[in-house]
Coordinates of N, CA, C and O in Angstrom, one line a residue:
Q1327 N 1.7 50.9 26.3 CA 1.5 51.6 25.0 C 0.5 52.7 25.3 O -0.6 52.5 25.9
V1328 N 0.8 53.9 24.9 CA -0.1 55.1 25.0 C -0.4 55.7 23.7 O 0.5 55.9 22.8
Q1329 N -1.6 56.0 23.4 CA -2.1 56.7 22.2 C -2.7 58.0 22.6 O -3.4 58.1 23.6
L1330 N -2.3 59.0 21.8 CA -2.7 60.4 22.1 C -3.5 61.0 20.9 O -3.0 60.8 19.8
V1331 N -4.6 61.7 21.1 CA -5.3 62.3 20.1 C -5.6 63.7 20.5 O -6.2 64.0 21.5
E1332 N -5.1 64.7 19.6 CA -5.3 66.1 19.9 C -6.6 66.6 19.2 O -7.0 66.1 18.1
S1333 N -7.1 67.7 19.7 CA -8.2 68.4 19.0 C -8.1 69.9 19.4 O -7.5 70.2 20.4
G1334 N -8.8 70.8 18.7 CA -9.0 72.1 19.1 C -8.2 73.2 18.3 O -8.3 74.4 18.6
G1335 N -7.4 72.7 17.4 CA -6.6 73.7 16.6 C -7.5 74.4 15.6 O -8.7 74.1 15.5
G1336 N -6.9 75.4 15.0 CA -7.7 76.2 14.0 C -7.0 77.5 13.7 O -5.9 77.8 14.0
L1337 N -7.8 78.4 13.0 CA -7.4 79.7 12.7 C -7.9 80.7 13.6 O -9.1 80.7 13.9
V1338 N -7.1 81.6 14.1 CA -7.5 82.6 15.1 C -6.8 83.9 14.8 O -5.6 83.9 14.3
Q1339 N -7.4 85.0 15.1 CA -6.7 86.3 14.9 C -5.8 86.6 16.0 O -5.9 86.1 17.1
P1340 N -4.8 87.4 15.8 CA -3.9 87.8 16.8 C -4.6 88.4 18.0 O -5.6 89.2 17.8
G1341 N -4.2 88.0 19.2 CA -4.9 88.4 20.4 C -6.0 87.5 20.8 O -6.6 87.7 21.9
G1342 N -6.4 86.6 20.0 CA -7.4 85.6 20.3 C -7.0 84.5 21.2 O -5.8 84.4 21.6
S1343 N -7.9 83.6 21.4 CA -7.7 82.4 22.2 C -8.1 81.1 21.6 O -9.0 81.1 20.7
L1344 N -7.4 80.0 22.0 CA -7.8 78.7 21.6 C -7.5 77.8 22.7 O -6.7 78.0 23.6
R1345 N -8.3 76.7 22.8 CA -8.0 75.6 23.8 C -7.8 74.3 23.1 O -8.7 73.8 22.4
L1346 N -6.6 73.8 23.3 CA -6.3 72.5 22.7 C -6.6 71.4 23.8 O -6.4 71.6 25.0
S1347 N -7.0 70.2 23.3 CA -7.3 69.1 24.1 C -6.6 67.9 23.6 O -6.3 67.7 22.4
C1348 N -6.2 67.0 24.5 CA -5.5 65.8 24.2 C -6.1 64.7 25.1 O -6.2 64.8 26.3
V1349 N -6.6 63.6 24.5 CA -7.1 62.5 25.2 C -6.2 61.3 25.0 O -5.7 61.0 23.9
A1350 N -5.8 60.6 26.1 CA -4.9 59.5 26.1 C -5.7 58.2 26.3 O -6.7 58.1 27.0
S1351 N -5.2 57.2 25.6 CA -5.7 55.8 25.8 C -4.5 55.0 26.3 O -3.4 55.2 25.9
G1352 N -4.8 54.0 27.0 CA -3.7 53.2 27.6 C -3.5 53.6 29.1 O -4.2 54.4 29.6
S1353 N -2.5 53.0 29.7 CA -2.2 53.3 31.1 C -1.4 54.5 31.3 O -0.4 54.7 30.7
I1354 N -2.0 55.5 32.0 CA -1.3 56.7 32.4 C -1.0 56.6 33.9 O -1.9 56.8 34.7
L1355 N 0.2 56.4 34.2 CA 0.6 56.3 35.6 C 0.8 57.6 36.3 O 1.1 58.6 35.7
S1356 N 0.9 57.6 37.6 CA 0.9 58.8 38.4 C 2.3 59.5 38.3 O 2.4 60.6 38.7
F1357 N 3.3 58.8 37.8 CA 4.6 59.4 37.7 C 5.0 59.9 36.2 O 6.1 60.2 35.9
Y1358 N 4.0 59.9 35.4 CA 4.2 60.3 34.0 C 4.2 61.8 33.9 O 3.8 62.5 34.9
R1359 N 4.6 62.3 32.8 CA 4.6 63.7 32.5 C 3.9 63.9 31.1 O 4.2 63.2 30.1
M1360 N 2.9 64.8 31.1 CA 2.2 65.1 29.9 C 2.6 66.5 29.4 O 3.0 67.3 30.2
G1361 N 2.5 66.7 28.1 CA 2.9 68.1 27.7 C 2.5 68.4 26.3 O 1.9 67.6 25.6
W1362 N 2.8 69.6 25.9 CA 2.5 70.1 24.6 C 3.9 70.6 24.0 O 4.6 71.3 24.7
Y1363 N 4.1 70.3 22.7 CA 5.2 70.7 22.0 C 4.7 71.4 20.7 O 3.5 71.1 20.3
R1364 N 5.5 72.1 20.0 CA 5.0 72.7 18.8 C 6.2 72.7 17.8 O 7.4 72.8 18.2
Q1365 N 5.8 72.7 16.5 CA 6.8 72.8 15.4 C 6.3 73.7 14.3 O 5.3 73.4 13.7
A1366 N 7.0 74.8 14.1 CA 6.7 75.7 13.0 C 7.5 75.3 11.8 O 8.5 74.6 11.9
P1367 N 7.0 75.7 10.6 CA 7.7 75.3 9.4 C 9.2 75.7 9.4 O 9.5 76.9 9.7
G1368 N 10.1 74.8 9.1 CA 11.5 75.0 9.0 C 12.2 75.1 10.4 O 13.4 75.5 10.4
K1369 N 11.5 74.8 11.4 CA 12.0 74.9 12.8 C 12.0 73.6 13.5 O 11.2 72.7 13.1
Q1370 N 12.8 73.4 14.5 CA 12.7 72.2 15.3 C 11.5 72.2 16.2 O 11.0 73.3 16.6
R1371 N 11.1 71.0 16.6 CA 10.0 70.9 17.6 C 10.5 71.5 18.9 O 11.7 71.2 19.4
E1372 N 9.7 72.2 19.6 CA 10.1 72.8 20.9 C 9.0 72.6 21.9 O 7.8 72.5 21.6
L1373 N 9.5 72.6 23.2 CA 8.6 72.4 24.3 C 7.8 73.7 24.5 O 8.3 74.8 24.4
V1374 N 6.5 73.5 24.7 CA 5.6 74.6 25.1 C 5.3 74.6 26.6 O 5.5 75.6 27.3
A1375 N 4.8 73.4 27.0 CA 4.4 73.3 28.4 C 4.3 71.9 28.8 O 4.0 71.0 28.0
T1376 N 4.6 71.6 30.1 CA 4.5 70.2 30.6 C 3.8 70.2 32.0 O 3.8 71.2 32.7
I1377 N 3.2 69.1 32.3 CA 2.6 68.9 33.6 C 2.7 67.5 34.1 O 2.5 66.6 33.3
T1378 N 3.1 67.3 35.3 CA 3.2 65.9 35.8 C 1.8 65.4 36.2 O 1.0 66.2 36.7
T1379 N 1.6 64.1 36.0 CA 0.3 63.6 36.3 C 0.1 63.4 37.8 O -1.1 63.3 38.2
G1380 N 1.2 63.3 38.5 CA 1.0 63.1 39.9 C 0.7 64.4 40.6 O -0.4 64.8 41.0
G1381 N 1.8 65.2 40.9 CA 1.6 66.4 41.6 C 1.1 67.6 40.9 O 0.8 68.7 41.4
G1382 N 1.0 67.5 39.5 CA 0.6 68.6 38.7 C 1.6 69.7 38.6 O 1.2 70.9 38.3
S1383 N 2.8 69.4 38.8 CA 3.9 70.4 38.6 C 4.0 70.8 37.1 O 4.0 70.0 36.2
T1384 N 4.0 72.1 36.9 CA 4.0 72.6 35.5 C 5.3 73.3 35.1 O 6.1 73.8 36.0
N1385 N 5.6 73.4 33.8 CA 6.8 74.0 33.3 C 6.4 74.6 32.0 O 5.6 74.0 31.2
Y1386 N 6.8 75.9 31.7 CA 6.4 76.6 30.5 C 7.7 77.1 29.8 O 8.6 77.5 30.4
A1387 N 7.6 77.2 28.5 CA 8.6 77.9 27.7 C 8.5 79.4 28.0 O 7.3 79.9 28.2
D1388 N 9.6 80.1 28.0 CA 9.5 81.5 28.3 C 8.6 82.3 27.4 O 7.9 83.2 27.8
S1389 N 8.6 81.8 26.2 CA 7.8 82.5 25.1 C 6.3 82.5 25.4 O 5.5 83.3 24.8
V1390 N 5.8 81.6 26.2 CA 4.4 81.4 26.4 C 4.0 81.7 27.9 O 2.7 81.7 28.2
K1391 N 4.9 81.9 28.7 CA 4.6 82.2 30.1 C 3.6 83.4 30.3 O 3.8 84.4 29.6
G1392 N 2.6 83.2 31.1 CA 1.6 84.3 31.3 C 0.5 84.3 30.2 O -0.5 85.0 30.4
R1393 N 0.7 83.6 29.1 CA -0.3 83.5 28.1 C -1.0 82.2 28.0 O -2.2 82.1 27.7
F1394 N -0.2 81.1 28.2 CA -0.7 79.7 28.0 C -0.8 79.1 29.4 O 0.0 79.3 30.3
T1395 N -1.8 78.2 29.5 CA -2.0 77.4 30.8 C -2.2 76.0 30.4 O -3.1 75.7 29.6
I1396 N -1.4 75.1 31.0 CA -1.6 73.7 30.8 C -2.4 73.1 32.1 O -2.1 73.6 33.2
S1397 N -3.3 72.2 31.8 CA -4.0 71.6 32.9 C -4.3 70.1 32.5 O -4.1 69.7 31.4
R1398 N -4.7 69.3 33.5 CA -5.0 67.9 33.2 C -6.2 67.4 34.0 O -6.6 68.0 35.0
D1399 N -6.8 66.4 33.5 CA -7.9 65.7 34.2 C -7.5 64.2 34.2 O -7.6 63.5 33.2
N1400 N -6.9 63.8 35.3 CA -6.4 62.4 35.3 C -7.5 61.4 35.2 O -7.2 60.3 34.5
A1401 N -8.6 61.6 35.7 CA -9.7 60.7 35.6 C -10.1 60.4 34.2 O -10.5 59.3 33.8
E1402 N -10.1 61.5 33.4 CA -10.5 61.4 32.0 C -9.3 61.2 31.1 O -9.5 61.0 29.9
K1403 N -8.1 61.2 31.7 CA -6.9 61.0 30.9 C -6.8 62.1 29.8 O -6.5 61.8 28.6
K1404 N -7.0 63.3 30.2 CA -7.0 64.4 29.3 C -6.0 65.5 29.8 O -5.8 65.7 31.0
V1405 N -5.4 66.2 28.8 CA -4.6 67.3 29.1 C -5.0 68.4 28.2 O -5.4 68.2 27.0
Y1406 N -5.0 69.6 28.7 CA -5.5 70.8 27.9 C -4.4 71.9 27.8 O -3.5 71.9 28.7
L1407 N -4.5 72.7 26.8 CA -3.6 73.9 26.7 C -4.5 75.0 26.3 O -5.0 75.1 25.2
Q1408 N -4.7 75.9 27.3 CA -5.4 77.2 27.1 C -4.5 78.2 26.6 O -3.5 78.5 27.3
M1409 N -4.7 78.7 25.4 CA -3.8 79.7 24.8 C -4.5 81.0 24.6 O -5.5 81.1 23.9
N1410 N -4.0 82.0 25.3 CA -4.6 83.4 25.2 C -3.6 84.3 24.6 O -2.4 84.0 24.6
S1411 N -4.1 85.5 24.2 CA -3.2 86.5 23.6 C -2.3 85.9 22.6 O -1.1 86.2 22.6
L1412 N -2.9 85.2 21.7 CA -2.1 84.5 20.7 C -1.4 85.5 19.7 O -2.0 86.6 19.4
K1413 N -0.2 85.1 19.3 CA 0.6 85.9 18.4 C 0.9 85.2 17.1 O 0.9 83.9 17.1
P1414 N 1.2 85.9 16.0 CA 1.5 85.1 14.8 C 2.6 84.1 15.0 O 2.6 83.1 14.3
E1415 N 3.6 84.4 15.8 CA 4.7 83.5 16.1 C 4.3 82.2 16.8 O 5.1 81.3 17.0
D1416 N 3.1 82.2 17.3 CA 2.6 80.9 17.9 C 2.1 80.0 16.8 O 1.7 78.8 17.2
T1417 N 2.0 80.4 15.6 CA 1.6 79.5 14.5 C 2.5 78.3 14.4 O 3.8 78.4 14.3
A1418 N 1.9 77.1 14.5 CA 2.7 75.9 14.4 C 1.8 74.7 14.5 O 0.6 74.9 14.7
V1419 N 2.3 73.5 14.3 CA 1.6 72.3 14.6 C 1.9 71.9 16.0 O 3.1 71.9 16.4
Y1420 N 0.9 71.7 16.8 CA 1.0 71.5 18.2 C 0.8 70.0 18.5 O -0.2 69.4 18.0
F1421 N 1.7 69.4 19.2 CA 1.7 68.0 19.5 C 1.6 67.7 20.9 O 2.2 68.3 21.8
C1422 N 0.7 66.8 21.2 CA 0.5 66.3 22.6 C 1.6 65.2 22.8 O 1.9 64.4 22.0
N1423 N 2.2 65.2 24.0 CA 3.2 64.3 24.4 C 3.0 63.7 25.7 O 2.4 64.3 26.6
C1424 N 3.3 62.4 25.8 CA 3.3 61.7 27.1 C 4.7 61.1 27.3 O 5.2 60.4 26.4
N1425 N 5.4 61.4 28.4 CA 6.6 60.8 28.7 C 6.4 59.9 30.0 O 5.7 60.3 30.9
T1426 N 7.0 58.7 29.9 CA 6.7 57.8 31.0 C 7.5 58.0 32.3 O 7.5 57.1 33.2
Y1427 N 8.1 59.2 32.4 CA 8.7 59.5 33.7 C 8.6 61.0 33.9 O 8.6 61.8 32.9
W1428 N 8.4 61.4 35.1 CA 8.1 62.8 35.5 C 9.1 63.8 35.0 O 8.8 65.0 34.8
D1429 N 10.4 63.4 34.9 CA 11.4 64.3 34.5 C 11.7 64.3 33.0 O 12.7 64.9 32.5
G1430 N 10.9 63.6 32.3 CA 11.1 63.5 30.8 C 12.2 62.5 30.3 O 12.5 62.5 29.1
S1431 N 12.7 61.7 31.2 CA 13.7 60.8 30.8 C 13.2 59.4 30.4 O 14.0 58.5 30.1
G1432 N 11.9 59.3 30.3 CA 11.3 58.0 30.0 C 11.0 57.9 28.5 O 11.7 58.6 27.7
V1433 N 10.1 57.1 28.1 CA 9.7 56.8 26.7 C 8.7 57.9 26.3 O 7.8 58.2 27.1
D1434 N 8.9 58.5 25.1 CA 8.0 59.5 24.6 C 6.9 58.8 23.7 O 7.2 58.0 22.9
Y1435 N 5.7 59.3 23.9 CA 4.6 59.0 23.0 C 4.1 60.3 22.4 O 4.1 61.3 23.2
W1436 N 3.7 60.3 21.2 CA 3.2 61.6 20.5 C 1.9 61.4 19.8 O 1.5 60.3 19.3
G1437 N 1.1 62.5 19.8 CA -0.1 62.5 19.0 C 0.3 62.9 17.6 O 1.4 63.1 17.3
Q1438 N -0.8 63.0 16.8 CA -0.6 63.3 15.4 C -0.4 64.8 15.1 O 0.0 65.1 14.0
G1439 N -0.7 65.6 16.0 CA -0.6 67.0 15.9 C -1.8 67.7 15.4 O -2.7 67.1 14.7
T1440 N -2.0 69.0 15.8 CA -3.1 69.8 15.4 C -2.6 71.2 15.0 O -1.7 71.8 15.7
Q1441 N -3.0 71.7 13.9 CA -2.5 73.0 13.3 C -3.1 74.2 14.1 O -4.4 74.2 14.2
V1442 N -2.3 75.1 14.5 CA -2.8 76.4 15.0 C -2.2 77.5 14.1 O -1.0 77.5 14.0
T1443 N -3.0 78.3 13.6 CA -2.6 79.4 12.7 C -3.2 80.7 13.3 O -4.4 80.8 13.6
V1444 N -2.2 81.6 13.6 CA -2.6 82.9 14.1 C -2.3 83.9 13.0 O -1.2 84.2 12.7
S1445 N -3.4 84.5 12.5 CA -3.3 85.4 11.4 C -4.5 86.3 11.3 O -5.6 85.8 11.6
S1446 N -4.3 87.5 10.8 CA -5.4 88.4 10.6 C -5.9 88.3 9.1 O -6.9 88.9 8.7

């Protein structure tokens, strides 16, 4: 069983930055995959970025490439999402995710979500 708790959301102006953090409890094995997803009002939840706990391989949605960076601290069981050059369309609830296999085919665990609002 894995529990995830996010923090770091808030209100930011367009062009600003935020850093989201997620701390996991329970066993996080080396072949897991951690990630961030987001869901805007009236839209489906979408993948933002993922990182494998083993080799640190990353994957990003095209809409955030070059602006967002995902990273992890395996010792602390934490995963981060550095978000730069934020746009109003980045407004959403951001969810931390843990999948029990590196390719996403395992069991999903989710955090409760943290709101990110980009507005002037």
